[in-house]
C-alpha positions in Angstrom: -115.5 91.5 -68.8 -118.9 93.0 -69.3 -120.7 89.9 -70.5 -122.6 87.9 -68.0 -121.4 84.4 -68.9 -121.9 81.6 -66.4 -121.0 78.5 -68.5 -118.4 78.2 -71.4 -117.7 75.2 -73.6 -114.0 75.3 -74.6 -112.5 73.5 -77.6 -109.7 71.8 -75.6 -106.6 70.1 -77.0 -104.5 70.2 -73.8 -101.8 72.1 -75.7 -100.3 75.4 -74.7 -103.1 77.7 -75.9 -106.1 75.9 -74.4 -104.3 74.9 -71.2 -103.9 78.5 -70.1 -107.3 79.5 -71.4 -109.2 77.6 -68.7 -107.8 79.7 -65.8 -107.9 82.9 -68.0 -111.7 82.4 -68.6 -112.3 81.9 -64.9 -110.3 85.0 -64.0 -112.0 87.2 -66.6 -115.6 85.9 -66.6 -116.4 85.9 -62.8 -115.3 82.3 -62.1 -117.5 80.9 -64.8 -117.9 77.2 -65.3 -115.6 75.8 -68.0 -116.5 72.6 -69.8 -113.7 71.3 -71.9 -114.4 69.3 -75.1 -111.8 67.4 -77.0 -112.5 66.0 -80.5 -110.5 62.9 -81.1 -109.6 63.0 -84.8 -106.5 60.8 -84.4 -104.2 62.8 -82.1 -103.1 59.6 -80.4 -101.1 59.9 -77.2 -101.8 63.7 -77.2 -105.1 62.9 -75.5 -103.5 60.9 -72.7 -104.1 62.4 -69.3 -106.3 65.2 -70.6 -109.1 64.8 -68.1 -106.8 65.1 -65.1 -105.1 68.1 -66.7 -108.3 69.9 -67.6 -109.8 69.5 -64.2 -106.6 70.5 -62.4 -106.5 73.7 -64.4 -110.1 74.6 -63.5 -112.5 72.8 -65.9 -115.6 71.2 -64.3 -115.6 68.3 -66.8 -114.1 67.0 -70.0 -115.8 65.4 -73.0 -113.5 63.3 -75.3 -115.5 62.7 -78.4 -114.4 59.9 -80.8 -114.8 61.6 -84.2 -112.3 59.6 -86.2 -114.8 57.6 -88.3 -116.9 60.7 -89.1 -113.7 62.6 -89.9 -112.5 60.1 -92.4 -115.8 59.2 -94.1 -117.5 62.6 -94.1 -114.6 65.0 -94.6 -111.3 63.3 -95.7 -112.8 60.9 -98.3 -115.0 63.5 -100.0 -112.1 66.0 -100.2 -109.8 63.3 -101.6 -112.4 62.2 -104.1 -112.6 65.8 -105.3 -108.8 65.8 -105.7 -108.8 69.0 -103.7 -105.3 70.4 -102.8 -104.7 73.9 -101.6 -102.0 75.8 -103.6 -100.8 72.6 -105.3 -99.2 71.1 -102.1 -101.3 71.2 -99.0 -103.6 68.2 -98.4 -105.8 70.2 -96.0 -105.1 68.2 -92.9 -105.9 70.9 -90.4 -108.5 72.6 -92.6 -111.1 69.8 -92.7 -110.5 68.7 -89.1 -111.9 72.0 -87.8 -115.5 71.7 -89.1 -116.0 68.2 -87.7 -114.7 69.3 -84.3 -116.6 72.5 -84.2 -119.9 70.8 -85.2 -119.4 68.3 -82.3 -118.6 71.1 -79.8 -121.8 72.9 -80.8 -123.8 69.8 -80.0 -122.2 69.7 -76.5 -122.8 73.4 -75.9 -126.5 73.0 -76.7 -126.7 69.9 -74.5 -125.0 71.8 -71.6 -127.0 75.0 -72.2 -123.8 77.0 -72.4 -123.7 80.7 -72.8 -120.6 80.7 -75.0 -118.1 78.7 -76.9 -114.4 79.4 -76.6 -111.5 78.5 -78.9 -107.8 79.0 -78.7 -107.1 80.0 -82.3 -104.9 83.0 -82.8 -106.1 86.2 -84.5 -103.5 85.7 -87.3 -104.5 82.2 -88.3 -107.1 80.4 -90.5 -108.5 78.2 -87.7 -110.4 81.0 -86.1 -112.4 81.4 -89.3 -112.9 77.6 -89.7 -114.2 77.2 -86.1 -116.4 80.2 -86.1 -118.1 79.6 -89.5 -119.0 76.1 -88.4 -120.4 77.4 -85.1 -122.4 80.0 -87.0 -123.8 77.3 -89.2 -125.2 75.3 -86.3 -125.6 77.9 -83.5 -125.9 81.3 -85.1 -126.8 83.1 -81.9 -124.0 81.5 -79.8 -121.5 83.9 -78.2 -118.0 83.1 -79.3 -114.9 83.9 -77.1 -111.6 84.2 -78.8 -109.0 85.0 -76.1 -106.2 85.6 -78.6 -108.1 88.6 -80.0 -108.7 90.3 -76.6 -106.2 89.3 -74.0 -102.8 90.9 -73.3 -100.7 87.9 -74.2 -98.8 88.6 -77.4 -96.6 85.5 -78.0 -96.1 81.9 -77.2 -93.2 82.9 -74.9 -95.7 85.0 -72.9 -98.1 82.0 -72.9 -95.4 79.8 -71.3 -94.7 82.5 -68.7 -98.4 82.6 -67.9 -98.5 78.8 -67.6 -95.5 78.7 -65.4 -97.0 81.4 -63.1 -100.2 79.4 -62.8 -98.4 76.1 -62.3 -99.8 74.6 -65.5 -97.8 71.5 -66.7 -96.6 71.7 -70.3 -95.3 69.1 -72.7 -93.0 71.6 -74.5 -90.2 73.9 -73.6 -88.8 77.1 -75.0 -86.4 75.3 -77.3 -88.8 72.9 -78.9 -91.8 75.2 -79.1 -93.0 74.4 -82.6 -96.6 75.1 -83.2 -98.0 71.7 -84.2 -101.3 70.2 -85.2 -101.7 66.5 -85.4 -104.6 64.2 -86.5 -105.1 60.9 -88.3 -104.4 62.6 -91.6 -101.3 64.7 -91.0 -98.9 66.6 -88.7 -98.1 70.3 -89.3 -95.0 72.2 -88.0 -94.8 76.0 -87.8 -92.7 78.6 -85.9 -89.1 78.8 -84.6 -86.6 78.4 -87.4 -89.4 77.6 -89.9 -90.6 81.2 -89.8 -87.7 82.1 -92.1 -88.2 80.5 -95.6 -84.4 80.6 -96.1 -84.0 77.9 -93.5 -84.0 74.3 -94.6 -86.3 72.1 -92.5 -84.3 69.7 -90.2 -85.9 66.5 -91.5 -83.0 64.4 -90.4 -82.9 65.9 -86.9 -84.1 63.4 -84.3 -87.6 64.3 -83.0 -88.6 66.7 -85.8 -90.6 64.3 -87.9 -93.1 62.2 -86.0 -95.1 60.3 -88.6 -92.2 59.0 -90.6 -88.6 59.6 -91.8 -87.0 61.8 -94.4 -86.5 60.3 -97.9 -82.7 60.3 -97.1 -83.4 57.9 -94.2 -85.9 55.7 -96.0 -85.0 52.1 -97.1 -83.0 51.5 -100.2 -85.5 49.0 -101.6 -88.9 49.9 -103.0 -92.1 48.7 -101.3 -95.2 47.7 -103.3 -98.8 47.9 -102.3 -102.2 47.7 -104.0 -105.2 49.8 -103.0 -108.7 48.8 -103.9 -111.3 51.5 -104.6 -115.1 51.2 -104.9 -116.8 54.3 -106.3 -113.8 56.4 -105.4 -113.7 55.1 -101.8 -110.6 53.1 -100.7 -111.7 49.8 -99.2 -108.8 47.4 -99.1 -105.0 47.3 -99.1 -103.2 44.3 -100.6 -106.5 42.5 -100.8 -107.2 43.0 -97.1 -110.5 44.8 -96.5 -110.0 47.7 -94.0 -112.3 50.1 -92.3 -111.9 53.8 -93.1 -109.7 54.7 -90.1 -107.7 51.5 -90.2 -106.9 52.1 -93.9 -105.5 55.5 -93.2 -103.4 54.2 -90.4 -102.0 51.4 -92.6 -101.1 53.8 -95.3 -99.5 56.2 -92.8 -97.2 53.3 -91.7 -96.1 52.5 -95.2 -95.7 56.1 -96.3 -94.0 57.1 -93.1 -91.3 54.5 -93.2 -90.6 55.4 -96.9 -90.4 59.1 -96.5 -93.6 59.9 -98.4 -95.8 63.0 -97.9 -93.5 65.8 -96.8 -94.4 69.2 -98.0 -92.6 72.5 -97.2 -94.5 75.4 -98.4 -95.2 79.1 -98.1 -98.9 79.4 -98.3 -101.4 82.3 -98.5 -103.5 82.4 -95.4 -107.1 83.4 -95.6 -106.5 86.4 -93.4 -104.1 87.9 -95.9 -100.6 87.1 -94.9 -98.2 84.4 -96.1 -97.0 81.7 -93.7 -94.5 78.9 -93.9 -95.2 75.4 -92.7 -93.9 71.9 -93.0 -96.5 69.1 -93.3 -96.3 65.4 -92.9 -99.1 63.5 -94.8 -97.7 60.1 -95.6 -100.9 58.1 -96.0 -102.7 61.0 -97.6 -100.1 61.4 -100.3 -100.3 57.8 -101.2 -104.1 57.8 -101.3 -104.3 61.0 -103.4 -101.9 59.6 -106.0 -103.7 56.2 -106.2 -107.1 57.9 -106.6 -105.7 60.2 -109.3 -104.2 57.3 -111.2 -107.5 55.4 -111.2 -109.4 58.4 -112.4 -107.1 58.6 -115.5 -108.5 55.2 -116.5 -112.1 55.7 -115.5 -113.1 59.3 -116.3 -113.7 60.6 -119.8 -111.6 63.6 -120.9 -114.3 66.3 -120.5 -115.2 65.1 -117.0 -111.6 64.7 -115.9 -110.6 68.1 -117.1 -113.6 69.9 -115.6 -113.1 68.1 -112.3 -109.6 69.5 -112.1 -111.2 73.0 -112.1 -113.7 71.9 -109.4 -110.8 70.6 -107.3 -109.2 74.0 -107.1 -112.4 75.6 -105.9 -113.1 72.8 -103.5 -109.7 73.1 -102.0 -110.2 76.8 -101.5 -113.6 76.3 -99.8 -112.1 73.8 -97.4 -109.1 75.9 -96.6 -111.3 79.0 -96.0 -113.6 77.2 -93.6 -116.6 77.1 -95.9 -117.4 73.5 -95.5 -121.0 74.0 -94.3 -122.1 76.0 -97.3 -124.4 75.4 -100.3 -121.5 75.7 -102.8 -119.4 73.0 -101.1 -122.4 70.7 -100.9 -123.2 71.3 -104.6 -119.6 70.5 -105.6 -119.7 67.4 -103.5 -122.8 66.3 -105.4 -120.9 66.8 -108.6 -117.9 64.8 -107.4 -120.1 62.0 -106.1 -121.6 61.6 -109.6 -118.1 61.4 -111.2 -117.1 58.6 -108.8 -119.8 56.2 -109.8 -117.3 54.2 -112.0 -114.1 55.0 -110.2 -113.7 51.4 -109.1 -110.6 49.2 -109.4 -107.1 48.3 -108.1 -104.1 50.5 -108.2 -100.7 49.0 -107.6 -98.1 51.5 -106.3 -94.3 51.6 -106.0 -93.2 53.4 -102.9 -89.6 54.5 -102.7 -87.7 57.2 -100.9 -90.5 59.8 -100.9 -91.9 58.9 -104.3 -95.2 57.2 -105.2 -95.4 55.9 -108.7 -97.8 53.7 -110.7 -97.0 50.0 -110.9 -100.3 49.0 -112.7 -104.0 50.0 -112.8 -107.0 47.7 -113.3 -110.7 48.7 -113.5 -113.8 47.0 -114.8 -114.9 50.5 -116.0 -111.7 51.3 -117.8 -112.1 53.6 -120.8 -108.7 52.6 -122.1 -108.8 50.4 -125.2 -105.6 48.8 -126.2 -107.2 47.9 -129.6 -107.5 51.6 -130.5 -104.4 53.0 -128.7 -102.0 50.4 -130.1 -99.3 51.3 -132.6 -99.7 47.9 -134.2 -102.5 46.9 -136.5 -105.8 47.8 -134.8 -107.9 45.6 -137.0 -110.0 48.5 -138.3 -111.1 49.8 -134.9 -109.7 53.2 -135.8 -109.3 54.7 -139.3 -106.3 57.0 -139.5 -107.7 58.5 -142.6 -110.5 60.0 -140.6 -108.1 62.3 -138.8 -107.6 64.4 -142.0 -111.2 65.7 -142.0 -111.1 66.2 -138.2 -108.0 68.3 -138.4 -109.5 70.4 -141.3 -112.6 71.2 -139.2 -110.7 71.6 -135.9 -108.2 73.9 -137.5 -110.6 75.9 -139.6 -110.5 79.0 -137.3 -106.7 79.0 -137.4 -106.7 78.7 -141.2 -109.3 81.4 -141.7 -107.6 83.9 -139.5 -104.3 83.4 -141.4 -106.1 83.9 -144.8 -108.0 87.0 -143.6 -104.9 88.5 -142.0 -103.0 88.1 -145.3 -105.8 89.9 -147.2 -105.5 92.9 -144.8 -101.8 93.4 -145.4 
């Protein structure tokens, strides 16, 4: 390679891609120093043994950064408060994990005075955009190395061959080589039989699902829980106050054992192609539904309906890697204002993949039983008033009909 690069900071997961990138960097950049950085956003046991593995494959050191609290409070909760979902199904688990990791990696790169930052994202995926836009936001002059866009390796099978030739230990084999991404919020599955949308996901197959079970395997009795929200932020489950990370973990347990949060979708990638993936988001699915239910009680019609429009745009921004942009920040400011009175308790019935309301209570409820009742409302609402309202509201319809008749 022509660049004179002496030190590279690598976004390191210990998976197939980044495992082979360390020796590849040293081979192609004159034995440069490689510093591996892993952002802990809830991968769990995937981080076990990373330091030994990174150094064994050629890294000079490994940073493991605990980003879970920041991930939940600054990325997950604001997105959930916005009600943002990409293409109606995807709860953005990989999408909003990338900016928090990339931001932390830039901080290490600056501290280490690195010449470049490297990532293992493919040239076909969304993550390359998400990582690189975040890097540009905080280190606009930093050199970015993306091996998948320049090396001769063309497939995951060739990656495995490279790893075997360089004696790099792998946790996968050729038969179970799904492309996966796991964090505190979700687990994604792509590749192999899932690349054909005609194939049904093997939910009941042992080892496929990791965060829970399929609805078919869930208990035959419903489970109830109550989530407390304060200004749109979940703070307690069944009366027990929980920290942000602990609350997500608790909901993952409940949702997982009840088959909640499975999504099989063909999505439109940012780079222009369609891709098929299966997502597990058990706790997230519960949280989104609970928050949505509470907003039906606490938001006025105009705000609730406009916020639905904002949610679509917010989801697109997150998916497209545009977290660190003025528009995303402005939309978050709008969402924050809408959440000032989204406080209360939501009781949920969890059963075989379904999450349904079992009761909502809020001190800021805009629901009035006195007005909504079919019984005598005691004069709170005059049904006679509706006649004048309909006459005015329907005036354009009436006038069009009258004028059309004259033109015939």
